[in-house]
Amino acid sequence: MPSSAGPSIDTITEGGRVTQVGEGRETAENTPPVATFGAPTAGEILAERYELVEHINNDSAGRLVWRGVDVILRRPVAVVLRYPGGDSATEMLQAAVAASRVIHPNLVGVYDAIDEADRAYVVREWVDGQSLREMVAAGPLDPARATAVGSAVASALAAVHATGMVHGNMHPGTVMISDDGRVVLADARTDGADSAESDIRAIGGVLYFALTGHWPHAEAPLHGATAGHGRAAIPDALRDAGGTLASPRQIRAGVPAYLDDLTMDLLDLGITPPDSDVLAAELARLDVPGEEQFLEPTGPLRFAAETGDEPSALAAVKNRKVVFGVAGLLAFALVAILAGITVLGGEEDAPPQVAPAAVPSPNAPVTEGSTTAPAPRVGKLDIVGAQIIDPDSRDRLGLDGAERVFDGDQDKGWATQTYKGSPNFGNYKRGMGVWIDLGTERTVKSVQVNLSAVGASATLYSGTTAPSGSSNTADDALFKAYERAPIGQPFEDHDGTTMTFNGFDADQKYRYLLFWLTELPPNDGGYKIGVQEITVQGS
């Protein structure tokens, strides 16, 4: 790559490909083509400071997107050029100036905006990664990751709206996920055709796209357009014969009801959406960090909720617990009343009482003269906690939902993300696991794992330590400690989607176990598996 006055930088690639946000508004049919006479070349330095290193692409508005380097601060930058400058570049420059006033970790930083008459250009932060549109092309995101993306975007919009401005150009092409997992929003517009409400409804569109891979054009005519704004290549949403938009849960399994409701409420033009700061706070509450995943999921309070609406998930669970508690008290009272009637009735009419045979407790000590100890009763053991272990994760996303692997519902569970290239997690992870806690040391007979598909490979390990946190370092330390103690052979009994591990030492007690996945089955053009339920038998 030719270079002149300044240093060049190495390109960070993803799958052998460089990606960078460069999405503007779709060029209207009556917009003249952008002139490219005298276009820049690699090695040229703009404003005596910004060296052009590599032409990345042309965005949907015809602007040239270059990777460059600030030769003074020695940092990578993205340079967006338009020919000519002057009046034709006014909107681009005004948007850049406005965006530069808002500093937020989920907004692409704008460093400079220059008009040289024959050309104009904006210098902004370089982000190594890919757009949400590119990421979802490999398959929809799992609900936890989609929530994290929505939370980051809503937080960015709240910061923009707090200044009195709007973004006006949010769609899957302007939402960027960096290689280190950071979510950023780029390419704001200031043409006056948009509103804060359209920004907020666009979050619903982004959530819908992340969960389904489709864009709800007709149901959510965002920014006063339909398929425009750099979204023409995105598949339109699925609808029934009457034209009604299909919800994410109707398209794919595993989408929580509260996330489905929130997404559809945002897209419903008959429902007034909340302010961006309120929505950001709600999505941040749902985006639970890994270290807090033992907390009971509550689900959101829908912003459209009115009297008589279905209660939140937590309220429903608590109500059931109250009902069961009251029922237990009533049953106890009934037994007491019957016992009292028997006593008051006297012994005359009472049938002869026969003492029940003594039933030895499984844990009762062996008395003198006994020849054998009572055999312990084998049954299902309680799992009191679980955590996803992922030592080689780059973004720490998709690690919540471990509590669903022991909730008794095989229709709900935790699933890996979709990996490309090879079944061993795309050839860049040793594996992933589900760590479980039995609460106390128990004699374990077997562990049964129900999966969402056949073709996975896994091993079960035991250990004596609990996770010390939720980080790559903590997960790596735990896995290294556990991998020295495998339970028998990898899945001794594999019946369809069920793996059963039986290699437990009858003389040993177990409390902590680690179900460790090493290979994934094919799924939607990649590799993915869901862990639906883990059941432990023992005494």
Steps between C-alpha positions, in 0.01 A plus 500: 500500500669828399557758768653844519549726798346299780491151644247245379308253713433131470148403405311291753281253314203285588497175307752643250282804434513863608171653606413854600177688539432710196126525472324820407150565379399320183563718198171627362422444132525872421830549682786562255787253517796603712793619289821306552734701276829547679417231753769443765764230488661291770779689671346846447487718812198723558522824701868420558391246758284208379675241284275288280600136529230289332168558320244287684174561315249758378202547729137509389516878453793467260764624744845342498603325823874470562708351775763748604736607774540823694874558451515741795321293765601172329155345526283328238210700357220463249478772234168555320540715185244663274556663159443785457489688831307823548121488503481131409692409816316733741280232655794263551716766664219634720423148620867441580529826696185418697618144570839622621328678791367175648762281666372153586661152498230369265537779243771508236730791585524783243842668488487749213281642220661690212359663184753569222241605238603235246461237769385469860585235753422387854763332717365266764590210724609181326313193624633153426203266480183464298160655470196335654378432146818304422493316833137388469565377145662202673184439705274687747648589838403320816259702720768597753729643235212675323406658833859616551504661155164669561616625840816656355314668215228634730765641734667677206169646381416621850827695502421650158143593596619660825668769286178571307628325185382185324705234324268439205694219335489194721474162333701174490761660273585781742512282812857373533635219719875523550725199531521556877119496534437875521179616329512842335261711296627702201391737223247739655295720267371856548264562209207580729281217367526289815389505862594349834200269468621361167839438662334305782286296261818421310625320812201269460607442140857423606380256770266333250779467246749367756251233613365399157730620221211698346420873491139604580473757217127532450406473867766751603549762226796650682630845406211553258626230261457130451797297379744788477781622719747231404255216570400398149696173520329389825217246462156641573308374802272198490125568503181300501240506223348816649832683499548483878865498606616170649655541844852370571359211706292390201813489285744324731497313829668620816406869493378601849145632511605827664754574224247408232240730660743790533611471138146483362384790721778719360389414145129557569419848366183496710702497824689808616859392569688601816772764502842372400643533851215289643546236231878502554452442874261210436730328248798553729305324777430206268862487383618317814880457535636149539589546867135577579347208312394322821239771557148395408407649160213740538412602148403858421192696589358565153473872432157438346373311804162595641275359769415139414815437295696181559733542802876487464683167515617563857151598615358181351761285676445675833122464470536127441721472806239683706223273372703189582576639845136571577397158369758337727369686805141403419598135461683508832197658671269235356717219633505665844119532503453135405744393771307709755168343399649154552623588849172665605302203373650283775654159483166311495437530125860526399640203308799323649820683417783303345844650533665542159812301429816696556656625179874551536632835385757483219733699723429306825809354670545122503401359843670216682401164366423637153653302219455755221444873480175617343551581133481875429201602294599622153303790358525831326739740672439872518725734302528828688706704252663501158739714297623501140879447481670647190879548541566606140214746445591829335182691580352325809159515334238226504608364840176552690205262523680223691209480746283362219696173485349384830157668504314179414385633159668325207352753258725766651874485536832665430659493153840581356538761231533387138861434399631490144766288334525189715304315770765564768371854567639639176847369592569781746359362826593197709131469576229634729336354805215513749616488863243378753485506879313231698508715815682241712708188445285213374536146374435526126376208292460662157464829314260532207530789255224574250621689193322677216657286227710191438867500401663688787809380686543564872673387819390524864750613765488538876679747726519643848500875428231744392556773238678801647331744264380540142805574285728319257766466770259355759347259247844387380615427857184301574520292182868414558413385853207287381644340187722280717192314629284367214201280586554178304502520123340784299124419499486127568134484401385722213133453415409751232517844658561360850846442651529293819819491709534203737868482595472624858698354789253356754739579786545865402280801570437768238371855520628684191478360144595647161329389178756593233413524129780446248321459165170640370255360244412685176234769538381761244824523305719482810538296819291540813342300786251566778516346848133457588515326839754337733376236746713346777407168664646400834450502874 
